[in-house]
Structure formats: structure tokens, C-alpha cells
Amino acid sequence: MDVTVRALDISGVAPEQWPALTALLDDAERARAARFAFEEDRQSYIAAHALLRAELSRRADRAPSDWRFAATALGKPFLLDPPRDLRFSLTHTRGMVAVAVTEGLEIGVDVESEDRRAESMKLAERFFAPQEVALLRAVEGDARREMFFAVWTLKEAVVKATGQGLSRALDSFAVAPDPPRVTMRDEVWSADHWRLGSFHFALAAQGAITADFSMVDVGLTFSP
């Protein structure tokens, strides 16, 4: 199954382009965006949801602003009345957003920046599976920090795909970034991992996939 993963660098969005992105959102999304205290967080939210709507419309004959969403009891979003069995995931952190879209498979995507402060070994020893802690102990310094964020994004992608979020114990399954893989009892998973600058991107899917990852040009993606 093909999965499209698209990422957008917030710094590439010019001030005059924000109204076009915001116009793609529905009233509830615009209201939520307005509640963010910091402009950078507001922009990340707007960009992620606008990018998702644009990518969904590349898969189906529907205007980006016409998509409607709901969420499960645990907060996993899904489409209302989709024309096909489209599945998606979106993620945003300060400075970067990403979305993943496919059909018929549950997927999860995550992005994190290495610039984020994190006590990697303390967090790993508390939350990670033994195999993942061993991966971190085998390296030091910058290599350990890079490994930590690679593992962290993969694990986040998995729990987003399952729809369980952090209600699922992170040590109940294991991931590895090289090559990207997920080990979960009696289940077939696929995974991918990319790094661009300080950002780590990860994709997880409940089934076999082929992923196409790219950065988008905001001028081309959101042009009328």
C-alpha cells in the first residue's frame, strides 16, 4: 500500500500566504487556532491542518475546505463520509509539520526536533522497551541524542496509528531506526524514518507499505 508523507517547513511560509492556509480550515479549526497563546504554535496548527486538507484533495475529488472530521474517544481523528477508505495522520512541532495519507491501513506520523530539551537516558529507562534502552547505551554523545529522537518519533508514530496514544505503555512494543521496524506481538507493522536537519520524521503502519516522503512548496501546494 502506498503512503504519501508530506512535510512543510514553517519558515518557508511568507506572511501573505497565511490567509490562504487559514481559509482552508473549518470554523472549529480556526477557533482552536485562535486559542493558541504563541504565534509559532498557532502557525504550526494552521499549516498542519491546511496541508492535510490539501493532500486529501489530491487523493479524491473534493475541495480542501469541504473535508469534515471527527475523533474517537481516545482522540484519534478520522474522516466523516469519505469518498473512499482514506486514512491519515498529522503531526506538528515548532517549525515543522507533516501529514501522511493512505487507504485502508491505520497509519501514524510524527515529527520531533533534536533542538528540544530531553534527558534521553532517563526518559528511555523509564518508558522504553529493554531493546531500545540497549540501543541507546551502545552509543554516546550526539549519536545517543540522535538515536533517542529516532526511536522516540517511531514510538509516537506507532501509538498514533493504533489510536491509543500514550494510554498504551511505550514498553509494550519495540522499534529500531536502522532499518526502521516495529516489533509487536503477532502483528505485522511497517515503519520508516527520515531526518532533515534537526528534525526527525517517522511513519508507522499496520501492514505492508511503500512510503513516498517529500517536502512541499507552499506556493505550489496551496495555490488556487
mmCIF file of C-alpha atoms in Angstrom:
data_model
loop_
_atom_site.group_PDB
_atom_site.id
_atom_site.type_symbol
_atom_site.label_atom_id
_atom_site.label_comp_id
_atom_site.label_asym_id
_atom_site.label_seq_id
_atom_site.Cartn_x
_atom_site.Cartn_y
_atom_site.Cartn_z
ATOM 1 C CA MET A 1 0.000 0.000 0.000
ATOM 2 C CA ASP A 2 1.286 3.461 -0.918
ATOM 3 C CA VAL A 3 1.536 6.085 1.815
ATOM 4 C CA THR A 4 2.138 9.729 0.956
ATOM 5 C CA VAL A 5 4.080 11.683 3.572
ATOM 6 C CA ARG A 6 4.397 15.421 3.074
ATOM 7 C CA ALA A 7 6.249 17.872 5.307
ATOM 8 C CA LEU A 8 6.194 21.660 5.397
ATOM 9 C CA ASP A 9 8.861 23.921 6.902
ATOM 10 C CA ILE A 10 7.024 26.740 8.657
ATOM 11 C CA SER A 11 9.859 29.168 7.953
ATOM 12 C CA GLY A 12 9.069 28.838 4.248
ATOM 13 C CA VAL A 13 5.586 30.323 4.628
ATOM 14 C CA ALA A 14 5.546 34.040 3.822
ATOM 15 C CA PRO A 15 3.279 36.373 5.855
ATOM 16 C CA GLU A 16 0.997 36.981 2.883
ATOM 17 C CA GLN A 17 0.461 33.215 2.436
ATOM 18 C CA TRP A 18 -1.104 32.579 5.854
ATOM 19 C CA PRO A 19 -4.608 33.809 4.909
ATOM 20 C CA ALA A 20 -4.799 31.227 2.105
ATOM 21 C CA LEU A 21 -3.835 28.419 4.502
ATOM 22 C CA THR A 22 -6.259 29.602 7.167
ATOM 23 C CA ALA A 23 -9.087 29.782 4.628
ATOM 24 C CA LEU A 24 -8.851 26.006 4.095
ATOM 25 C CA LEU A 25 -9.752 25.296 7.733
ATOM 26 C CA ASP A 26 -13.293 24.975 9.053
ATOM 27 C CA ASP A 27 -14.765 27.206 11.743
ATOM 28 C CA ALA A 28 -13.834 24.860 14.596
ATOM 29 C CA GLU A 29 -10.227 24.634 13.443
ATOM 30 C CA ARG A 30 -9.932 28.392 13.077
ATOM 31 C CA ALA A 31 -11.377 28.862 16.552
ATOM 32 C CA ARG A 32 -8.924 26.391 18.028
ATOM 33 C CA ALA A 33 -6.016 28.033 16.217
ATOM 34 C CA ALA A 34 -7.015 31.385 17.683
ATOM 35 C CA ARG A 35 -6.749 29.975 21.214
ATOM 36 C CA PHE A 36 -3.021 29.215 20.995
ATOM 37 C CA ALA A 37 -1.047 31.589 23.200
ATOM 38 C CA PHE A 38 2.032 31.655 20.966
ATOM 39 C CA GLU A 39 2.066 32.608 17.296
ATOM 40 C CA GLU A 40 4.505 29.825 16.416
ATOM 41 C CA ASP A 41 2.145 27.185 17.841
ATOM 42 C CA ARG A 42 -0.808 28.786 16.038
ATOM 43 C CA GLN A 43 1.033 28.706 12.735
ATOM 44 C CA SER A 44 2.048 25.059 13.191
ATOM 45 C CA TYR A 45 -1.558 24.059 13.807
ATOM 46 C CA ILE A 46 -2.865 26.006 10.803
ATOM 47 C CA ALA A 47 -0.162 24.670 8.489
ATOM 48 C CA ALA A 48 -0.679 21.044 9.534
ATOM 49 C CA HIS A 49 -4.443 21.120 9.028
ATOM 50 C CA ALA A 50 -4.238 23.035 5.762
ATOM 51 C CA LEU A 51 -1.620 20.604 4.451
ATOM 52 C CA LEU A 52 -3.779 17.630 5.444
ATOM 53 C CA ARG A 53 -6.784 19.034 3.610
ATOM 54 C CA ALA A 54 -4.705 19.725 0.500
ATOM 55 C CA GLU A 55 -3.239 16.201 0.477
ATOM 56 C CA LEU A 56 -6.640 14.570 0.965
ATOM 57 C CA SER A 57 -7.919 16.522 -2.039
ATOM 58 C CA ARG A 58 -5.057 15.155 -4.115
ATOM 59 C CA ARG A 59 -6.483 11.699 -3.422
ATOM 60 C CA ALA A 60 -10.146 12.491 -4.037
ATOM 61 C CA ASP A 61 -12.299 14.948 -5.967
ATOM 62 C CA ARG A 62 -13.269 17.193 -3.064
ATOM 63 C CA ALA A 63 -12.299 20.774 -2.250
ATOM 64 C CA PRO A 64 -9.831 21.071 0.648
ATOM 65 C CA SER A 65 -12.248 23.165 2.698
ATOM 66 C CA ASP A 66 -15.050 20.566 2.327
ATOM 67 C CA TRP A 67 -13.476 17.746 4.368
ATOM 68 C CA ARG A 68 -15.131 17.025 7.722
ATOM 69 C CA PHE A 69 -13.558 15.250 10.662
ATOM 70 C CA ALA A 70 -14.456 13.528 13.916
ATOM 71 C CA ALA A 71 -12.410 11.772 16.581
ATOM 72 C CA THR A 72 -12.567 8.548 18.576
ATOM 73 C CA ALA A 73 -12.991 8.544 22.348
ATOM 74 C CA LEU A 74 -9.188 8.485 22.653
ATOM 75 C CA GLY A 75 -8.773 11.383 20.249
ATOM 76 C CA LYS A 76 -7.729 9.674 17.013
ATOM 77 C CA PRO A 77 -9.142 11.775 14.146
ATOM 78 C CA PHE A 78 -10.962 10.250 11.193
ATOM 79 C CA LEU A 79 -12.925 11.420 8.173
ATOM 80 C CA LEU A 80 -16.683 11.785 8.112
ATOM 81 C CA ASP A 81 -18.277 10.454 4.901
ATOM 82 C CA PRO A 82 -15.061 9.960 2.914
ATOM 83 C CA PRO A 83 -15.449 9.062 -0.763
ATOM 84 C CA ARG A 84 -13.024 6.164 -0.231
ATOM 85 C CA ASP A 85 -11.417 4.433 2.738
ATOM 86 C CA LEU A 86 -8.904 7.214 3.257
ATOM 87 C CA ARG A 87 -6.806 7.125 6.435
ATOM 88 C CA PHE A 88 -4.485 9.843 7.645
ATOM 89 C CA SER A 89 -2.263 11.132 10.409
ATOM 90 C CA LEU A 90 -0.843 14.572 11.070
ATOM 91 C CA THR A 91 1.807 15.983 13.358
ATOM 92 C CA HIS A 92 3.322 19.335 14.152
ATOM 93 C CA THR A 93 6.115 20.716 16.243
ATOM 94 C CA ARG A 94 7.511 24.217 16.360
ATOM 95 C CA GLY A 95 8.963 24.926 12.939
ATOM 96 C CA MET A 96 7.740 21.829 11.071
ATOM 97 C CA VAL A 97 4.539 19.959 10.212
ATOM 98 C CA ALA A 98 3.870 16.665 8.420
ATOM 99 C CA VAL A 99 0.905 14.615 7.231
ATOM 100 C CA ALA A 100 0.520 11.054 5.973
ATOM 101 C CA VAL A 101 -2.354 9.803 3.812
ATOM 102 C CA THR A 102 -3.199 6.318 2.543
ATOM 103 C CA GLU A 103 -6.167 3.982 2.020
ATOM 104 C CA GLY A 104 -7.298 1.037 4.100
ATOM 105 C CA LEU A 105 -4.460 0.947 6.667
ATOM 106 C CA GLU A 106 -4.076 2.605 10.036
ATOM 107 C CA ILE A 107 -1.038 4.888 9.982
ATOM 108 C CA GLY A 108 0.735 7.284 12.292
ATOM 109 C CA VAL A 109 3.271 10.026 11.578
ATOM 110 C CA ASP A 110 5.383 12.034 13.996
ATOM 111 C CA VAL A 111 7.996 14.782 13.831
ATOM 112 C CA GLU A 112 10.332 15.960 16.583
ATOM 113 C CA SER A 113 13.298 18.299 16.693
ATOM 114 C CA GLU A 114 16.631 17.420 18.258
ATOM 115 C CA ASP A 115 16.720 21.009 19.496
ATOM 116 C CA ARG A 116 14.079 20.013 22.049
ATOM 117 C CA ARG A 117 15.497 19.544 25.531
ATOM 118 C CA ALA A 118 15.299 15.931 26.690
ATOM 119 C CA GLU A 119 17.096 13.782 29.256
ATOM 120 C CA SER A 120 17.388 10.905 26.820
ATOM 121 C CA MET A 121 18.628 8.102 29.079
ATOM 122 C CA LYS A 122 16.319 8.993 31.967
ATOM 123 C CA LEU A 123 13.307 9.033 29.664
ATOM 124 C CA ALA A 124 14.384 5.850 27.887
ATOM 125 C CA GLU A 125 14.951 3.911 31.092
ATOM 126 C CA ARG A 126 11.522 4.954 32.333
ATOM 127 C CA PHE A 127 9.441 4.466 29.179
ATOM 128 C CA PHE A 128 11.296 2.462 26.503
ATOM 129 C CA ALA A 129 11.489 -1.285 25.908
ATOM 130 C CA PRO A 130 14.702 -3.034 27.010
ATOM 131 C CA GLN A 131 15.853 -3.457 23.384
ATOM 132 C CA GLU A 132 15.583 0.306 22.827
ATOM 133 C CA VAL A 133 17.457 1.150 26.028
ATOM 134 C CA ALA A 134 20.220 -1.175 24.841
ATOM 135 C CA LEU A 135 20.438 0.713 21.532
ATOM 136 C CA LEU A 136 20.966 3.973 23.406
ATOM 137 C CA ARG A 137 23.535 2.534 25.793
ATOM 138 C CA ALA A 138 25.590 1.344 22.815
ATOM 139 C CA VAL A 139 26.258 4.944 21.690
ATOM 140 C CA GLU A 140 27.237 8.205 23.364
ATOM 141 C CA GLY A 141 27.104 11.976 22.931
ATOM 142 C CA ASP A 142 25.464 13.315 19.769
ATOM 143 C CA ALA A 143 24.928 9.799 18.440
ATOM 144 C CA ARG A 144 22.895 8.910 21.527
ATOM 145 C CA ARG A 145 20.762 12.027 21.180
ATOM 146 C CA GLU A 146 20.135 11.261 17.508
ATOM 147 C CA MET A 147 19.220 7.655 18.348
ATOM 148 C CA PHE A 148 16.871 8.787 21.102
ATOM 149 C CA PHE A 149 14.846 11.047 18.813
ATOM 150 C CA ALA A 150 14.762 8.434 16.057
ATOM 151 C CA VAL A 151 13.328 5.889 18.488
ATOM 152 C CA TRP A 152 11.002 8.425 20.107
ATOM 153 C CA THR A 153 9.411 9.504 16.810
ATOM 154 C CA LEU A 154 8.931 5.897 15.719
ATOM 155 C CA LYS A 155 7.226 5.035 19.002
ATOM 156 C CA GLU A 156 4.991 8.098 18.775
ATOM 157 C CA ALA A 157 4.050 7.111 15.225
ATOM 158 C CA VAL A 158 3.036 3.631 16.406
ATOM 159 C CA VAL A 159 0.743 4.820 19.212
ATOM 160 C CA LYS A 160 -0.817 7.364 16.858
ATOM 161 C CA ALA A 161 -1.514 4.588 14.347
ATOM 162 C CA THR A 162 -3.161 2.393 16.981
ATOM 163 C CA GLY A 163 -5.233 5.336 18.178
ATOM 164 C CA GLN A 164 -4.284 4.588 21.771
ATOM 165 C CA GLY A 165 -1.908 7.487 22.218
ATOM 166 C CA LEU A 166 0.057 7.470 25.440
ATOM 167 C CA SER A 167 -2.628 5.340 27.089
ATOM 168 C CA ARG A 168 -0.602 2.449 25.659
ATOM 169 C CA ALA A 169 2.572 1.596 27.574
ATOM 170 C CA LEU A 170 5.561 2.554 25.440
ATOM 171 C CA ASP A 171 7.484 -0.509 26.597
ATOM 172 C CA SER A 172 4.768 -2.866 25.285
ATOM 173 C CA PHE A 173 6.429 -2.867 21.860
ATOM 174 C CA ALA A 174 9.861 -2.107 20.433
ATOM 175 C CA VAL A 175 11.155 -0.111 17.471
ATOM 176 C CA ALA A 176 14.523 0.309 15.800
ATOM 177 C CA PRO A 177 15.541 3.017 13.306
ATOM 178 C CA ASP A 178 18.185 1.246 11.215
ATOM 179 C CA PRO A 179 16.467 -0.276 9.369
ATOM 180 C CA PRO A 180 13.165 1.192 10.603
ATOM 181 C CA ARG A 181 10.998 -1.545 12.098
ATOM 182 C CA VAL A 182 8.355 -2.247 14.721
ATOM 183 C CA THR A 183 8.262 -5.391 16.851
ATOM 184 C CA MET A 184 4.810 -6.068 18.245
ATOM 185 C CA ARG A 185 3.483 -9.472 19.235
ATOM 186 C CA ASP A 186 1.537 -11.250 16.480
ATOM 187 C CA GLU A 187 1.118 -8.103 14.384
ATOM 188 C CA VAL A 188 2.637 -7.069 11.050
ATOM 189 C CA TRP A 189 3.925 -3.494 11.023
ATOM 190 C CA SER A 190 5.911 -1.334 8.649
ATOM 191 C CA ALA A 191 7.930 1.724 9.559
ATOM 192 C CA ASP A 192 10.065 4.446 8.024
ATOM 193 C CA HIS A 193 12.290 7.178 9.386
ATOM 194 C CA TRP A 194 13.762 10.297 7.805
ATOM 195 C CA ARG A 195 15.981 13.073 9.111
ATOM 196 C CA LEU A 196 16.204 16.608 7.716
ATOM 197 C CA GLY A 197 18.477 18.969 9.621
ATOM 198 C CA SER A 198 17.484 18.827 13.273
ATOM 199 C CA PHE A 199 14.100 17.231 12.522
ATOM 200 C CA HIS A 200 13.259 13.537 12.772
ATOM 201 C CA PHE A 201 10.201 12.170 10.927
ATOM 202 C CA ALA A 202 8.729 8.720 11.479
ATOM 203 C CA LEU A 203 5.912 6.728 9.906
ATOM 204 C CA ALA A 204 4.302 3.541 11.225
ATOM 205 C CA ALA A 205 1.589 1.443 9.589
ATOM 206 C CA GLN A 206 -0.376 -1.671 10.479
ATOM 207 C CA GLY A 207 0.531 -3.561 7.334
ATOM 208 C CA ALA A 208 2.973 -3.540 4.430
ATOM 209 C CA ILE A 209 3.578 -0.120 2.843
ATOM 210 C CA THR A 210 5.673 1.822 0.378
ATOM 211 C CA ALA A 211 6.231 5.383 1.608
ATOM 212 C CA ASP A 212 6.809 8.473 -0.504
ATOM 213 C CA PHE A 213 8.278 11.305 1.591
ATOM 214 C CA SER A 214 8.909 14.850 0.398
ATOM 215 C CA MET A 215 8.925 18.469 1.475
ATOM 216 C CA VAL A 216 6.258 20.633 -0.139
ATOM 217 C CA ASP A 217 6.480 24.041 -1.771
ATOM 218 C CA VAL A 218 3.844 26.141 -0.042
ATOM 219 C CA GLY A 219 3.313 28.273 -3.143
ATOM 220 C CA LEU A 220 2.554 25.239 -5.298
ATOM 221 C CA THR A 221 0.593 23.244 -2.736
ATOM 222 C CA PHE A 222 -1.794 25.999 -1.739
ATOM 223 C CA SER A 223 -2.110 27.917 -4.996
ATOM 224 C CA PRO A 224 -5.720 28.459 -6.169
#
